[in-house]
Amino acid sequence: MRLLLFFFIIGFSSVSFAQKGKLTLQGRVENQNIRLPQVIIEVYKDNELYLTDSTERNGGYRVELDLGFVYNVTFKKNDYVRKSIAVVTKSGKVKQGRFFFQLDIELFRLEQEGIDQTVLPPAAMLYLVNEKTGFTFDKRYVKWISGEYKELDE
């Protein structure tokens, strides 16, 4: 009986402390203002493939992510440079909620001139700030990763 009560308490506490909620990541994928259909979207949750989807005919996409995990969302299409976005939905401050983030993606053709080195994975990072602010785009990370790739080119 005590063993059963112990497992019940452990199970209840792990459920009550888990983050509950969703982030809806949505937007469109384009190349030079032309929307790209059938771009493959791979979502890795804590480094394991979580789901695979593709953009619609109009280049639009929508992905639902549970709070409490680290994701890598990759957009890829033949003849285009792959782009990955890190999404951190873990937060000690936010335990639940419903969040939306508009993220439009620009993919570059492999032979396209002047490809910006920041498109190499991961190109950006989104993270959960708090319930009021929600998710934010980390501009410092983009600046840092751009500098890292410049050093590799030199």
Short mmCIF file of C-alpha atoms in Angstrom, two decimals:
data_model
loop_
_atom_site.label_atom_id
_atom_site.label_comp_id
_atom_site.label_asym_id
_atom_site.label_seq_id
_atom_site.Cartn_x
_atom_site.Cartn_y
_atom_site.Cartn_z
CA MET A 1 0.00 0.00 0.00
CA ARG A 2 2.80 2.43 0.90
CA LEU A 3 4.59 1.61 -2.36
CA LEU A 4 1.43 2.36 -4.34
CA LEU A 5 0.98 5.66 -2.48
CA PHE A 6 4.64 6.56 -3.16
CA PHE A 7 4.26 6.01 -6.93
CA PHE A 8 1.00 8.00 -6.95
CA ILE A 9 2.66 10.99 -5.24
CA ILE A 10 5.72 10.87 -7.52
CA GLY A 11 3.52 10.60 -10.64
CA PHE A 12 1.24 13.45 -9.51
CA SER A 13 4.14 15.76 -8.66
CA SER A 14 5.84 15.22 -12.02
CA VAL A 15 2.58 15.99 -13.85
CA SER A 16 1.81 19.07 -11.73
CA PHE A 17 5.27 20.59 -12.34
CA ALA A 18 5.33 19.93 -16.09
CA GLN A 19 4.81 22.85 -18.41
CA LYS A 20 1.43 22.73 -20.08
CA GLY A 21 0.62 24.81 -23.08
CA LYS A 22 1.35 25.31 -26.73
CA LEU A 23 3.27 27.51 -29.09
CA THR A 24 1.80 27.87 -32.56
CA LEU A 25 4.62 28.72 -34.94
CA GLN A 26 3.23 29.91 -38.26
CA GLY A 27 4.29 31.85 -41.31
CA ARG A 28 5.31 31.41 -44.92
CA VAL A 29 8.42 30.30 -46.75
CA GLU A 30 9.62 32.43 -49.67
CA ASN A 31 12.48 33.08 -52.07
CA GLN A 32 12.72 36.65 -53.37
CA ASN A 33 9.01 37.33 -52.60
CA ILE A 34 7.87 34.11 -54.32
CA ARG A 35 6.12 31.72 -51.96
CA LEU A 36 7.52 28.20 -51.96
CA PRO A 37 5.16 25.20 -51.85
CA GLN A 38 6.18 21.75 -50.64
CA VAL A 39 9.09 22.89 -48.45
CA ILE A 40 9.82 20.04 -46.04
CA ILE A 41 9.56 21.03 -42.38
CA GLU A 42 11.28 18.76 -39.86
CA VAL A 43 10.79 19.38 -36.16
CA TYR A 44 13.28 17.85 -33.74
CA LYS A 45 12.20 17.75 -30.09
CA ASP A 46 15.10 17.35 -27.66
CA ASN A 47 17.27 16.14 -30.60
CA GLU A 48 14.83 13.46 -31.84
CA LEU A 49 12.61 13.75 -34.92
CA TYR A 50 9.21 14.81 -33.59
CA LEU A 51 7.24 15.55 -36.75
CA THR A 52 7.58 16.11 -40.47
CA ASP A 53 5.29 18.36 -42.49
CA SER A 54 5.43 20.55 -45.59
CA THR A 55 4.31 24.00 -46.62
CA GLU A 56 1.01 24.45 -48.42
CA ARG A 57 0.63 25.55 -52.04
CA ASN A 58 0.82 29.19 -50.92
CA GLY A 59 4.03 28.58 -48.94
CA GLY A 60 2.21 28.79 -45.62
CA TYR A 61 2.90 26.54 -42.64
CA ARG A 62 1.66 26.02 -39.09
CA VAL A 63 3.36 23.91 -36.43
CA GLU A 64 2.11 23.21 -32.89
CA LEU A 65 4.82 22.82 -30.22
CA ASP A 66 4.35 21.79 -26.60
CA LEU A 67 5.90 24.01 -23.93
CA GLY A 68 8.76 22.60 -21.87
CA PHE A 69 11.09 21.39 -24.62
CA VAL A 70 13.89 22.48 -26.94
CA TYR A 71 13.11 22.24 -30.66
CA ASN A 72 15.05 22.59 -33.87
CA VAL A 73 12.75 23.46 -36.78
CA THR A 74 14.35 22.86 -40.18
CA PHE A 75 13.06 24.07 -43.55
CA LYS A 76 14.48 22.35 -46.64
CA LYS A 77 13.77 22.03 -50.34
CA ASN A 78 15.81 20.64 -53.22
CA ASP A 79 18.08 23.28 -54.81
CA TYR A 80 17.75 25.58 -51.77
CA VAL A 81 19.96 26.22 -48.73
CA ARG A 82 18.49 24.54 -45.66
CA LYS A 83 17.53 26.84 -42.78
CA SER A 84 17.09 25.84 -39.12
CA ILE A 85 15.59 27.74 -36.21
CA ALA A 86 16.15 26.90 -32.55
CA VAL A 87 12.99 27.21 -30.44
CA VAL A 88 13.32 27.02 -26.65
CA THR A 89 9.93 26.57 -24.99
CA LYS A 90 11.35 25.84 -21.54
CA SER A 91 10.94 28.52 -18.92
CA GLY A 92 11.08 28.54 -15.15
CA LYS A 93 8.62 31.45 -15.12
CA VAL A 94 5.90 30.13 -17.44
CA LYS A 95 4.14 26.86 -16.65
CA GLN A 96 1.20 27.08 -19.04
CA GLY A 97 -0.37 29.22 -21.73
CA ARG A 98 -1.17 29.55 -25.40
CA PHE A 99 1.35 31.44 -27.53
CA PHE A 100 1.55 32.40 -31.22
CA PHE A 101 4.62 33.51 -33.17
CA GLN A 102 4.69 34.64 -36.81
CA LEU A 103 7.95 33.53 -38.42
CA ASP A 104 8.44 34.03 -42.15
CA ILE A 105 11.38 32.17 -43.66
CA GLU A 106 13.52 33.23 -46.65
CA LEU A 107 15.21 30.29 -48.38
CA PHE A 108 18.03 30.97 -50.83
CA ARG A 109 18.67 29.03 -54.03
CA LEU A 110 21.97 27.17 -54.01
CA GLU A 111 23.27 29.09 -57.02
CA GLN A 112 21.90 32.45 -55.82
CA GLU A 113 24.49 35.26 -55.61
CA GLY A 114 25.26 36.94 -52.30
CA ILE A 115 23.92 34.29 -49.94
CA ASP A 116 23.95 35.65 -46.41
CA GLN A 117 26.00 33.30 -44.19
CA THR A 118 23.46 33.63 -41.36
CA VAL A 119 21.17 31.22 -43.22
CA LEU A 120 23.37 28.31 -42.22
CA PRO A 121 21.90 26.30 -39.33
CA PRO A 122 20.82 27.40 -36.82
CA ALA A 123 19.95 30.78 -38.27
CA ALA A 124 17.95 32.11 -35.35
CA MET A 125 16.66 31.38 -31.87
CA LEU A 126 13.22 31.91 -30.35
CA TYR A 127 12.72 31.62 -26.63
CA LEU A 128 9.95 32.02 -24.06
CA VAL A 129 10.39 35.14 -21.91
CA ASN A 130 7.31 35.22 -19.68
CA GLU A 131 3.51 34.97 -19.86
CA LYS A 132 3.03 38.64 -20.75
CA THR A 133 5.84 38.99 -23.32
CA GLY A 134 5.55 35.48 -24.73
CA PHE A 135 8.20 34.45 -27.25
CA THR A 136 10.93 36.68 -28.59
CA PHE A 137 13.46 36.50 -31.41
CA ASP A 138 17.04 36.60 -30.12
CA LYS A 139 18.80 39.23 -32.29
CA ARG A 140 22.07 38.88 -30.32
CA TYR A 141 22.23 35.21 -31.25
CA VAL A 142 21.85 36.01 -34.97
CA LYS A 143 24.65 38.58 -34.71
CA TRP A 144 26.88 36.09 -32.88
CA ILE A 145 26.27 33.22 -35.33
CA SER A 146 26.90 35.55 -38.26
CA GLY A 147 30.30 36.43 -36.76
CA GLU A 148 31.11 32.74 -36.26
CA TYR A 149 30.46 31.95 -39.92
CA LYS A 150 32.49 34.96 -41.06
CA GLU A 151 35.48 33.59 -39.11
CA LEU A 152 35.03 30.23 -40.84
CA ASP A 153 35.12 31.91 -44.26
CA GLU A 154 38.36 33.75 -43.55
#
